[in-house]
């Protein structure tokens, strides 16, 4: 049971990560295509605030504050009772609300599969492609050193 | 005494509408869109985010347009906007070792795990102006190279394996990271607070100070151990969820500067370090920050404080360009009453001076006559 709970948490977190990185337009488009409901009661927000980004001295040492970033959050409750949250970089309130509803829907066993396949999977695939493309473009700038030998000895 | 003088409301209002007109410029030229600035003036946007201390590309782009491209004015606008937002908390520390690297170079090791990745750099360009860019020529897609994803450990970790370099900066166990946006500056300050101030500090000021250390003022023989640029995952602990919420990815630049040795009777000599971490792709700033961080560790490392770059109060008190511009630029605001007082004073001093001279002259004449 503990294992299942941990897996569920990891999956839920992964969904949140995918939605946070997606554009509001992409989420709204897939949302409409999948015919997901956006009927939900707003318990908090959507509201924009600041999160202070922390780094570590030397990369791995003691934490220090680097600067702030805008973050928008929302909390919703579905008619079926599930409460969903969202926190994401930026100021897109519509996106934050949809993401909170998605989180709530995901917790409903009857809806989870739809959220995963119709919304999250296409976003995740597109993000993976973008990441791989960027990695490959960076890899093309990798320096291949060669040594020139001069003379006979 | 403080004397209020009224007037100028109409002049101010008209000046602001003139500003709006000049900002827009020739109406036959299309107006800039924010996405054009975000995409095509990306490093300017990064600078405003880093020194404005707010990671939000669109807001930085808006600030740049509103400020007509005046970077310090744009940074000022962003700083002012920040103060209008509630605070949700502090993120978990980012892990630059897990960065999706877009550029990574080391000047100390040629062959290192993950390799040297030049990325989108100005280095090795010939700095010749490009007329094709002016003509709006199409730009080819960049090349791709298929490779296995490779781990890219930080160079400092490689040196650390041999014990040749000091560890990443540690603080006492119970130390809570200071926050200059919450508490006033106090000297001497802990290194974490210094780093926060440096990360939002003025690039030009830190660059000049970093340069001064290379020219011999607080010389400490730096090598770029590593510069890496790329996106890192940002996470926030919140009470309503049992795990850290992923917020998305932010692009940062990290510089590990490796400097000359420090040892003691107990510890063998080892390299010391300076650290730079800034928002966006800003490697000049990250390098300057790392040079200043190292110079400012003079007392900690038992070095003589002889140069400006080592003087914590001097560097940190003057690194913030919003504070600096506020105090310098306030000089142009009306000081009529102050100046009137000084005018009176200088007139009185002159009258006294003249009176003394006349008295001396009379005295001289009298003496001459006797």
Short mmCIF file of C-alpha atoms in Angstrom, two decimals:
data_model
loop_
_atom_site.label_atom_id
_atom_site.label_comp_id
_atom_site.label_asym_id
_atom_site.label_seq_id
_atom_site.Cartn_x
_atom_site.Cartn_y
_atom_site.Cartn_z
CA UNK A 1 0.00 0.00 0.00
CA UNK A 2 2.85 2.36 0.90
CA UNK A 3 4.40 1.61 -2.45
CA UNK A 4 1.18 2.33 -4.31
CA UNK A 5 0.76 5.62 -2.45
CA UNK A 6 4.29 6.71 -3.31
CA UNK A 7 3.74 5.78 -6.96
CA UNK A 8 0.49 7.76 -7.01
CA UNK A 9 2.24 10.79 -5.55
CA UNK A 10 5.03 10.54 -8.09
CA UNK A 11 2.49 10.27 -10.93
CA UNK A 12 0.49 13.22 -9.63
CA UNK A 13 3.65 15.28 -9.34
CA UNK A 14 4.66 14.34 -12.88
CA UNK A 15 1.28 15.53 -14.18
CA UNK A 16 1.75 18.82 -12.35
CA UNK A 17 5.25 19.21 -13.82
CA UNK A 18 3.95 18.63 -17.35
CA UNK A 19 1.10 21.11 -16.94
CA UNK A 20 3.39 23.72 -15.36
CA UNK A 21 5.69 23.58 -18.37
CA UNK A 22 2.93 23.61 -20.98
CA UNK A 23 1.55 26.77 -22.53
CA UNK A 24 -1.92 27.91 -21.52
CA UNK A 25 -3.04 27.76 -25.17
CA UNK A 26 -1.96 24.12 -25.58
CA UNK A 27 -3.74 23.11 -22.38
CA UNK A 28 -6.94 24.91 -23.42
CA UNK A 29 -6.88 23.33 -26.91
CA UNK A 30 -6.41 19.77 -25.62
CA UNK A 31 -8.97 20.42 -22.90
CA UNK A 32 -11.62 21.29 -25.47
CA UNK A 33 -10.67 18.40 -27.76
CA UNK A 34 -10.95 15.95 -24.87
CA UNK A 35 -14.28 17.45 -23.78
CA UNK A 36 -13.08 17.72 -20.18
CA UNK A 37 -15.32 19.56 -17.76
CA UNK A 38 -14.22 22.91 -16.40
CA UNK A 39 -17.04 22.98 -13.90
CA UNK A 40 -15.44 23.52 -10.52
CA UNK A 41 -15.71 25.73 -7.49
CA UNK A 42 -12.74 28.06 -6.97
CA UNK A 43 -11.54 27.76 -3.39
CA UNK A 44 -8.50 29.99 -3.86
CA UNK A 45 -7.22 32.19 -6.63
CA UNK A 46 -6.22 32.04 -9.31
CA UNK A 47 -3.73 34.47 -7.83
CA UNK A 48 -0.22 35.59 -8.74
CA UNK A 49 2.58 36.00 -6.23
CA UNK A 50 6.31 35.61 -5.77
CA UNK A 51 8.48 32.64 -5.00
CA UNK A 52 12.09 33.33 -4.08
CA UNK A 53 14.44 31.06 -6.04
CA UNK A 54 17.18 29.48 -3.98
CA UNK A 55 20.53 28.26 -5.20
CA UNK A 56 23.42 26.67 -3.35
CA UNK A 57 26.82 28.23 -2.71
CA UNK A 58 29.33 26.55 -5.01
CA UNK A 59 26.49 24.51 -6.57
CA UNK A 60 26.07 22.09 -3.68
CA UNK A 61 26.69 24.09 -0.48
CA UNK A 62 24.48 26.15 1.79
CA UNK A 63 21.34 27.67 0.24
CA UNK A 64 21.13 31.34 -0.70
CA UNK A 65 18.43 33.49 -2.33
CA UNK A 66 19.03 34.25 -5.99
CA UNK A 67 15.95 36.29 -6.87
CA UNK A 68 12.21 36.02 -7.25
CA UNK A 69 9.93 34.60 -9.88
CA UNK A 70 6.24 35.12 -10.59
CA UNK A 71 4.08 32.12 -9.69
CA UNK A 72 0.34 31.70 -10.14
CA UNK A 73 -1.69 29.28 -8.07
CA UNK A 74 -5.26 28.04 -7.83
CA UNK A 75 -7.28 25.60 -5.74
CA UNK A 76 -10.59 24.16 -6.92
CA UNK A 77 -13.22 21.66 -5.78
CA UNK A 78 -15.14 19.49 -8.23
CA UNK A 79 -18.86 18.81 -7.82
CA UNK A 80 -17.75 15.23 -7.02
CA UNK A 81 -15.69 16.52 -4.08
CA UNK A 82 -12.07 16.22 -5.24
CA UNK A 83 -9.85 19.20 -4.40
CA UNK A 84 -7.15 20.09 -6.90
CA UNK A 85 -4.17 22.45 -6.65
CA UNK A 86 -1.88 24.12 -9.10
CA UNK A 87 1.27 26.21 -8.76
CA UNK A 88 3.18 27.33 -11.82
CA UNK A 89 5.68 29.89 -13.09
CA UNK A 90 4.22 32.95 -14.76
CA UNK A 91 1.00 34.92 -14.54
CA UNK A 92 -1.44 32.87 -16.64
CA UNK A 93 -4.52 32.63 -14.41
CA UNK A 94 -6.62 30.71 -16.89
CA UNK A 95 -3.92 28.09 -17.18
CA UNK A 96 -3.56 27.86 -13.39
CA UNK A 97 -7.29 27.28 -13.02
CA UNK A 98 -7.39 24.56 -15.69
CA UNK A 99 -4.33 22.89 -14.15
CA UNK A 100 -5.99 22.85 -10.72
CA UNK A 101 -9.12 21.27 -12.25
CA UNK A 102 -6.90 18.75 -14.03
CA UNK A 103 -5.28 17.87 -10.70
CA UNK A 104 -8.71 17.35 -9.14
CA UNK A 105 -9.97 15.29 -12.10
CA UNK A 106 -6.82 13.17 -11.97
CA UNK A 107 -7.69 12.20 -8.38
CA UNK A 108 -11.05 10.87 -9.53
CA UNK A 109 -10.47 7.24 -10.56
CA UNK A 110 -13.19 7.59 -13.22
CA UNK A 111 -11.40 10.53 -14.88
CA UNK A 112 -7.71 9.79 -14.33
CA UNK A 113 -7.25 7.85 -17.55
CA UNK A 114 -8.82 10.59 -19.66
CA UNK A 115 -6.63 13.24 -18.07
CA UNK A 116 -3.52 11.13 -18.61
CA UNK A 117 -4.18 10.14 -22.23
CA UNK A 118 -6.04 13.13 -23.67
CA UNK A 119 -4.28 15.96 -21.87
CA UNK A 120 -1.00 14.98 -20.25
CA UNK A 121 0.34 12.44 -22.74
CA UNK A 122 0.35 14.77 -25.79
CA UNK A 123 1.89 17.60 -23.75
CA UNK A 124 4.52 15.27 -22.34
CA UNK A 125 5.37 13.96 -25.80
CA UNK A 126 5.74 17.48 -27.21
CA UNK A 127 7.90 18.55 -24.27
CA UNK A 128 10.08 15.48 -24.68
CA UNK A 129 10.57 16.26 -28.37
CA UNK A 130 11.51 19.86 -27.65
CA UNK A 131 13.96 18.73 -25.00
CA UNK A 132 15.56 16.15 -27.30
CA UNK A 133 15.82 18.66 -30.13
CA UNK A 134 17.53 21.13 -27.86
CA UNK A 135 19.87 18.49 -26.55
CA UNK A 136 20.78 17.46 -30.10
CA UNK A 137 21.34 21.09 -31.15
CA UNK A 138 23.61 21.62 -28.17
CA UNK A 139 25.42 18.34 -28.88
CA UNK A 140 26.26 19.63 -32.38
CA UNK A 141 28.34 22.36 -30.69
CA UNK A 142 30.43 19.86 -28.73
CA UNK A 143 34.15 20.30 -29.24
CA UNK A 144 35.97 17.27 -30.63
CA UNK A 145 39.60 17.82 -29.77
CA UNK A 146 42.34 16.32 -31.87
CA UNK A 147 46.06 16.52 -31.38
CA UNK A 148 48.42 17.47 -34.17
CA UNK A 149 51.75 15.71 -34.12
CA UNK A 150 54.56 17.67 -35.69
CA UNK A 151 57.90 16.26 -36.84
CA UNK A 152 59.12 12.67 -36.95
CA UNK A 153 60.22 12.14 -33.35
CA UNK B 1 12.69 74.09 7.50
CA UNK B 2 10.81 72.46 4.65
CA UNK B 3 8.96 74.72 2.24
CA UNK B 4 6.49 73.21 -0.21
CA UNK B 5 6.18 74.89 -3.57
CA UNK B 6 3.30 73.97 -5.81
CA UNK B 7 3.13 74.12 -9.57
CA UNK B 8 4.19 72.23 -12.64
CA UNK B 9 1.27 69.77 -12.78
CA UNK B 10 0.40 70.68 -16.36
CA UNK B 11 4.06 70.60 -17.39
CA UNK B 12 4.48 67.14 -15.85
CA UNK B 13 1.35 65.75 -17.50
CA UNK B 14 2.42 67.11 -20.87
CA UNK B 15 5.95 65.81 -20.44
CA UNK B 16 4.55 62.32 -19.82
CA UNK B 17 2.37 62.41 -22.92
CA UNK B 18 5.39 63.63 -24.88
CA UNK B 19 7.35 60.70 -23.44
CA UNK B 20 4.61 58.31 -24.63
CA UNK B 21 4.79 59.84 -28.10
CA UNK B 22 8.58 59.66 -28.35
CA UNK B 23 8.53 56.13 -26.98
CA UNK B 24 6.22 55.08 -29.80
CA UNK B 25 8.30 56.99 -32.34
CA UNK B 26 7.42 57.13 -36.04
CA UNK B 27 3.90 55.70 -36.36
CA UNK B 28 4.65 54.36 -39.83
CA UNK B 29 7.09 51.89 -38.17
CA UNK B 30 5.28 48.86 -36.71
CA UNK B 31 5.05 48.85 -32.90
CA UNK B 32 7.21 46.27 -31.12
CA UNK B 33 5.42 43.25 -29.73
CA UNK B 34 6.55 41.76 -26.42
CA UNK B 35 7.13 38.34 -27.99
CA UNK B 36 9.54 39.95 -30.47
CA UNK B 37 11.56 41.34 -27.59
CA UNK B 38 11.43 38.08 -25.64
CA UNK B 39 12.62 36.11 -28.68
CA UNK B 40 15.03 38.51 -30.36
CA UNK B 41 16.45 40.63 -27.55
CA UNK B 42 16.62 37.67 -25.19
CA UNK B 43 19.86 38.60 -23.45
CA UNK B 44 18.58 42.11 -22.71
CA UNK B 45 15.48 40.50 -21.23
CA UNK B 46 17.74 38.23 -19.18
CA UNK B 47 19.67 41.19 -17.83
CA UNK B 48 16.49 42.91 -16.72
CA UNK B 49 15.31 39.70 -15.04
CA UNK B 50 18.62 39.20 -13.28
CA UNK B 51 19.09 42.76 -11.99
CA UNK B 52 15.38 43.39 -11.57
CA UNK B 53 15.54 40.19 -9.49
CA UNK B 54 12.36 38.84 -11.03
CA UNK B 55 12.18 35.88 -13.36
CA UNK B 56 9.39 36.76 -15.79
CA UNK B 57 10.29 37.22 -19.45
CA UNK B 58 7.15 39.03 -20.53
CA UNK B 59 7.30 41.54 -17.70
CA UNK B 60 10.97 42.21 -18.43
CA UNK B 61 10.13 42.74 -22.12
CA UNK B 62 7.34 45.13 -21.19
CA UNK B 63 9.72 47.01 -18.93
CA UNK B 64 12.27 47.32 -21.75
CA UNK B 65 9.68 48.82 -24.12
CA UNK B 66 8.25 51.10 -21.48
CA UNK B 67 11.76 52.30 -20.62
CA UNK B 68 12.57 52.89 -24.31
CA UNK B 69 15.44 50.42 -23.98
CA UNK B 70 16.98 52.13 -20.94
CA UNK B 71 18.04 49.02 -19.03
CA UNK B 72 18.38 50.57 -15.58
CA UNK B 73 14.97 52.23 -15.93
CA UNK B 74 13.54 48.85 -17.00
CA UNK B 75 15.15 47.17 -13.99
CA UNK B 76 13.65 49.89 -11.77
CA UNK B 77 10.17 49.20 -13.22
CA UNK B 78 10.50 45.48 -12.54
CA UNK B 79 11.70 46.05 -8.98
CA UNK B 80 8.73 48.33 -8.34
CA UNK B 81 6.31 45.76 -9.75
CA UNK B 82 7.69 43.04 -7.46
CA UNK B 83 6.64 44.96 -4.40
CA UNK B 84 2.96 44.73 -5.44
CA UNK B 85 2.83 40.92 -5.24
CA UNK B 86 2.23 38.66 -2.23
CA UNK B 87 4.94 36.17 -1.36
CA UNK B 88 4.29 32.44 -1.59
CA UNK B 89 7.59 31.25 -0.15
CA UNK B 90 11.13 30.09 -0.88
CA UNK B 91 11.82 27.41 -3.49
CA UNK B 92 13.85 24.33 -2.74
CA UNK B 93 17.46 25.00 -3.77
CA UNK B 94 17.91 24.36 -7.49
CA UNK B 95 20.23 21.56 -8.58
CA UNK B 96 22.57 22.92 -11.24
CA UNK B 97 24.13 19.47 -11.56
CA UNK B 98 20.83 18.23 -13.04
CA UNK B 99 20.61 21.13 -15.51
CA UNK B 100 19.42 20.61 -19.06
CA UNK B 101 22.67 22.08 -20.34
CA UNK B 102 22.66 24.46 -23.32
CA UNK B 103 26.26 25.57 -22.92
CA UNK B 104 29.05 24.25 -20.77
CA UNK B 105 32.72 25.10 -21.00
CA UNK B 106 35.71 24.63 -18.77
CA UNK B 107 39.03 26.45 -19.08
CA UNK B 108 40.72 24.03 -16.69
CA UNK B 109 39.98 20.60 -18.17
CA UNK B 110 39.96 19.79 -21.86
CA UNK B 111 38.42 16.35 -21.54
CA UNK B 112 35.74 16.21 -18.93
CA UNK B 113 32.67 14.01 -18.60
CA UNK B 114 29.96 15.46 -20.83
CA UNK B 115 32.50 17.44 -22.84
CA UNK B 116 32.78 21.07 -23.84
CA UNK B 117 29.53 22.32 -25.31
CA UNK B 118 29.82 25.76 -26.89
CA UNK B 119 26.10 26.39 -27.28
CA UNK B 120 24.81 29.70 -28.65
CA UNK B 121 27.92 31.79 -27.89
CA UNK B 122 29.44 35.02 -29.20
CA UNK B 123 32.88 33.52 -28.51
CA UNK B 124 34.94 32.93 -31.67
CA UNK B 125 32.72 35.24 -33.75
CA UNK B 126 34.68 37.93 -35.58
CA UNK B 127 32.57 40.79 -34.26
CA UNK B 128 31.87 42.03 -37.77
CA UNK B 129 28.54 43.73 -38.27
CA UNK B 130 26.30 41.58 -40.43
CA UNK B 131 24.50 43.43 -43.24
CA UNK B 132 22.41 40.32 -43.98
CA UNK B 133 20.82 40.63 -40.56
CA UNK B 134 19.89 44.21 -41.40
CA UNK B 135 18.27 42.97 -44.60
CA UNK B 136 16.21 40.46 -42.63
CA UNK B 137 17.63 37.36 -44.34
CA UNK B 138 16.22 33.95 -43.40
CA UNK B 139 18.18 31.98 -40.82
CA UNK B 140 18.90 28.28 -41.29
CA UNK B 141 17.85 25.72 -38.66
CA UNK B 142 20.77 24.72 -36.43
CA UNK B 143 22.46 21.36 -36.93
CA UNK B 144 21.67 18.47 -34.64
CA UNK B 145 23.86 15.65 -33.48
CA UNK B 146 22.38 12.52 -32.04
CA UNK B 147 24.12 11.46 -28.87
CA UNK B 148 23.34 9.56 -25.75
CA UNK B 149 22.35 11.84 -22.90
CA UNK B 150 25.46 12.11 -20.73
CA UNK B 151 25.77 13.10 -17.11
CA UNK B 152 27.61 16.39 -16.66
CA UNK B 153 29.07 16.55 -13.17
CA UNK B 154 30.23 19.96 -12.04
CA UNK B 155 33.97 20.47 -12.56
CA UNK B 156 34.32 21.37 -8.90
CA UNK B 157 33.17 17.85 -8.05
CA UNK B 158 35.98 16.41 -10.20
CA UNK B 159 38.65 18.46 -8.39
CA UNK B 160 37.04 17.68 -5.06
CA UNK B 161 37.61 13.95 -5.56
CA UNK B 162 41.34 14.54 -5.19
CA UNK B 163 40.84 16.94 -2.30
CA UNK B 164 42.59 19.66 -4.30
CA UNK B 165 39.81 22.20 -3.94
CA UNK B 166 37.85 23.55 -1.02
CA UNK B 167 34.30 22.20 -0.68
CA UNK B 168 31.14 24.02 -1.81
CA UNK B 169 30.49 26.84 0.65
CA UNK B 170 28.91 25.56 3.84
CA UNK B 171 27.18 27.55 6.54
CA UNK B 172 26.65 26.57 10.18
CA UNK B 173 23.91 23.92 10.62
CA UNK B 174 21.33 26.28 12.12
CA UNK B 175 21.98 29.11 9.65
CA UNK B 176 18.84 30.44 7.95
CA UNK B 177 19.60 31.99 4.54
CA UNK B 178 19.41 35.78 4.84
CA UNK B 179 17.15 37.78 2.56
CA UNK B 180 18.05 41.37 1.63
CA UNK B 181 14.48 41.95 0.44
CA UNK B 182 13.28 41.39 4.02
CA UNK B 183 16.06 42.72 6.25
CA UNK B 184 18.30 45.77 5.88
CA UNK B 185 21.96 45.25 4.94
CA UNK B 186 24.31 44.80 7.87
CA UNK B 187 28.07 44.54 7.77
CA UNK B 188 29.94 42.31 8.05
CA UNK B 189 27.53 40.00 6.21
CA UNK B 190 27.45 36.26 5.67
CA UNK B 191 28.44 34.91 2.26
CA UNK B 192 24.90 33.79 1.39
CA UNK B 193 23.57 37.34 1.78
CA UNK B 194 26.50 38.72 -0.20
CA UNK B 195 25.72 36.30 -3.04
CA UNK B 196 22.09 37.44 -3.11
CA UNK B 197 23.21 41.06 -3.41
CA UNK B 198 25.77 40.20 -6.10
CA UNK B 199 23.28 38.17 -8.14
CA UNK B 200 21.04 41.24 -8.54
CA UNK B 201 23.99 43.67 -8.67
CA UNK B 202 24.78 45.89 -11.63
CA UNK B 203 26.63 43.99 -14.34
CA UNK B 204 28.84 46.95 -15.27
CA UNK B 205 29.86 47.64 -11.67
CA UNK B 206 30.67 44.00 -10.92
CA UNK B 207 32.46 43.63 -14.26
CA UNK B 208 34.71 46.60 -13.48
CA UNK B 209 35.48 45.28 -10.00
CA UNK B 210 36.15 41.79 -11.33
CA UNK B 211 38.44 43.32 -13.93
CA UNK B 212 40.27 45.27 -11.23
CA UNK B 213 41.09 42.02 -9.42
CA UNK B 214 42.64 40.65 -12.61
CA UNK B 215 44.72 43.79 -13.04
CA UNK B 216 46.30 43.31 -9.64
CA UNK B 217 43.93 44.92 -7.14
CA UNK B 218 43.20 41.86 -4.94
CA UNK B 219 44.84 39.50 -7.35
CA UNK B 220 43.77 35.90 -6.88
CA UNK B 221 44.69 34.08 -10.11
CA UNK B 222 41.33 32.91 -11.39
CA UNK B 223 40.54 30.12 -13.83
CA UNK B 224 37.07 29.42 -15.12
CA UNK B 225 36.57 25.96 -13.69
CA UNK B 226 33.23 25.86 -15.42
CA UNK B 227 30.45 27.93 -16.90
CA UNK B 228 27.14 26.22 -17.51
CA UNK B 229 23.92 27.66 -18.87
CA UNK B 230 20.61 25.86 -19.05
CA UNK B 231 17.28 25.17 -17.47
CA UNK B 232 16.74 23.74 -14.02
CA UNK B 233 13.58 22.47 -12.41
CA UNK B 234 12.10 24.67 -9.71
CA UNK B 235 10.17 23.13 -6.81
CA UNK B 236 8.26 24.59 -3.89
CA UNK B 237 7.21 22.95 -0.64
CA UNK B 238 3.60 23.83 0.17
CA UNK B 239 1.52 22.75 3.17
CA UNK B 240 -1.41 21.48 1.10
CA UNK B 241 0.57 18.82 -0.76
CA UNK B 242 2.68 15.93 0.53
CA UNK B 243 5.40 16.51 -2.10
CA UNK B 244 7.30 19.50 -3.49
CA UNK B 245 5.28 21.12 -6.29
CA UNK B 246 7.11 21.41 -9.62
CA UNK B 247 6.70 25.02 -10.78
CA UNK B 248 8.38 24.76 -14.16
CA UNK B 249 11.90 25.41 -15.42
CA UNK B 250 14.07 28.50 -15.15
CA UNK B 251 17.21 29.24 -17.15
CA UNK B 252 20.26 30.18 -15.11
CA UNK B 253 23.97 30.73 -15.67
CA UNK B 254 26.46 29.31 -13.20
CA UNK B 255 30.16 30.12 -12.98
CA UNK B 256 32.65 28.19 -10.88
CA UNK B 257 35.82 30.23 -10.58
CA UNK B 258 38.89 28.35 -9.34
CA UNK B 259 41.47 30.48 -7.57
CA UNK B 260 44.88 30.14 -6.06
CA UNK B 261 45.74 28.26 -3.00
CA UNK B 262 45.03 28.49 0.60
CA UNK B 263 46.47 26.18 3.17
CA UNK B 264 47.32 26.26 6.82
CA UNK B 265 49.48 24.43 9.33
CA UNK B 266 46.71 21.84 9.57
CA UNK B 267 45.26 21.75 6.05
CA UNK B 268 47.39 21.18 2.95
CA UNK B 269 47.22 23.83 0.20
CA UNK B 270 44.14 23.66 -2.00
CA UNK B 271 42.37 25.75 -4.61
CA UNK B 272 39.84 28.27 -3.36
CA UNK B 273 36.67 29.24 -5.18
CA UNK B 274 34.36 32.03 -6.20
CA UNK B 275 30.78 31.35 -7.22
CA UNK B 276 28.38 33.06 -9.58
CA UNK B 277 24.72 32.21 -10.23
CA UNK B 278 22.35 34.50 -12.13
CA UNK B 279 19.01 34.35 -13.91
CA UNK B 280 19.03 33.82 -17.66
CA UNK B 281 21.95 33.55 -20.06
CA UNK B 282 24.33 36.06 -18.54
CA UNK B 283 27.80 34.60 -18.42
CA UNK B 284 29.70 37.90 -18.20
CA UNK B 285 27.67 38.72 -15.11
CA UNK B 286 28.10 35.26 -13.60
CA UNK B 287 31.88 35.48 -14.11
CA UNK B 288 32.07 38.98 -12.63
CA UNK B 289 29.98 37.80 -9.69
CA UNK B 290 32.31 34.86 -9.08
CA UNK B 291 35.39 37.11 -9.18
CA UNK B 292 33.78 39.50 -6.69
CA UNK B 293 32.59 36.66 -4.45
CA UNK B 294 36.15 35.36 -4.23
CA UNK B 295 37.65 38.82 -3.64
CA UNK B 296 35.11 39.49 -0.88
CA UNK B 297 36.20 36.33 0.93
CA UNK B 298 39.55 38.00 1.72
CA UNK B 299 39.02 38.23 5.47
CA UNK B 300 37.64 34.70 5.70
CA UNK B 301 40.75 33.39 3.89
CA UNK B 302 43.18 35.50 5.91
CA UNK B 303 44.16 37.82 3.05
CA UNK B 304 44.99 41.52 3.51
CA UNK B 305 42.10 43.76 2.51
CA UNK B 306 43.87 46.26 0.28
CA UNK B 307 41.61 46.79 -2.73
CA UNK B 308 38.12 48.07 -3.45
CA UNK B 309 36.88 44.68 -4.68
CA UNK B 310 37.68 43.15 -1.26
CA UNK B 311 35.82 45.83 0.69
CA UNK B 312 32.45 44.26 1.45
CA UNK B 313 30.73 47.44 2.55
CA UNK B 314 31.99 49.33 -0.49
CA UNK B 315 31.04 46.63 -3.01
CA UNK B 316 27.66 45.58 -1.65
CA UNK B 317 26.51 49.11 -0.76
CA UNK B 318 27.16 50.27 -4.31
CA UNK B 319 26.28 47.23 -6.42
CA UNK B 320 22.55 47.90 -6.65
CA UNK B 321 21.89 50.07 -9.70
CA UNK B 322 18.34 50.97 -8.65
CA UNK B 323 19.62 52.45 -5.39
CA UNK B 324 22.54 54.07 -7.18
CA UNK B 325 20.45 55.65 -9.90
CA UNK B 326 17.88 56.82 -7.35
CA UNK B 327 20.44 58.73 -5.35
CA UNK B 328 22.40 60.09 -8.29
CA UNK B 329 19.30 61.07 -10.27
CA UNK B 330 17.55 62.72 -7.34
CA UNK B 331 20.12 65.51 -7.70
CA UNK B 332 18.21 66.85 -10.71
CA UNK B 333 14.97 67.29 -8.77
CA UNK B 334 14.20 70.76 -7.40
CA UNK B 335 16.59 71.76 -4.60
CA UNK B 336 15.57 75.42 -4.79
CA UNK B 337 15.32 76.00 -1.05
CA UNK B 338 18.52 74.09 -0.22
CA UNK B 339 20.31 76.04 -2.88
CA UNK B 340 18.85 79.35 -1.71
CA UNK B 341 20.26 78.63 1.74
CA UNK B 342 23.68 77.90 0.24
CA UNK B 343 23.50 81.10 -1.83
CA UNK B 344 22.80 83.11 1.33
CA UNK B 345 25.68 81.39 3.06
CA UNK B 346 28.19 82.02 0.30
CA UNK B 347 27.09 85.68 0.06
CA UNK B 348 27.56 86.10 3.80
CA UNK B 349 30.98 84.45 3.66
CA UNK B 350 32.00 86.73 0.82
CA UNK B 351 30.80 89.80 2.71
CA UNK B 352 32.83 88.72 5.73
CA UNK B 353 35.82 88.00 3.53
CA UNK B 354 35.56 91.44 1.89
CA UNK B 355 35.18 93.13 5.27
CA UNK B 356 38.32 91.35 6.54
CA UNK B 357 40.26 92.38 3.43
CA UNK B 358 39.20 96.00 3.77
CA UNK B 359 40.15 96.01 7.43
CA UNK B 360 43.55 94.48 6.60
CA UNK B 361 44.11 97.09 3.88
CA UNK B 362 43.32 99.94 6.25
CA UNK B 363 45.68 98.42 8.80
CA UNK B 364 48.44 98.17 6.17
CA UNK B 365 47.91 101.81 5.12
CA UNK B 366 48.02 102.93 8.71
CA UNK B 367 51.24 101.02 9.32
CA UNK B 368 52.77 102.46 6.13
CA UNK B 369 51.79 106.00 7.19
CA UNK B 370 53.38 105.63 10.63
#
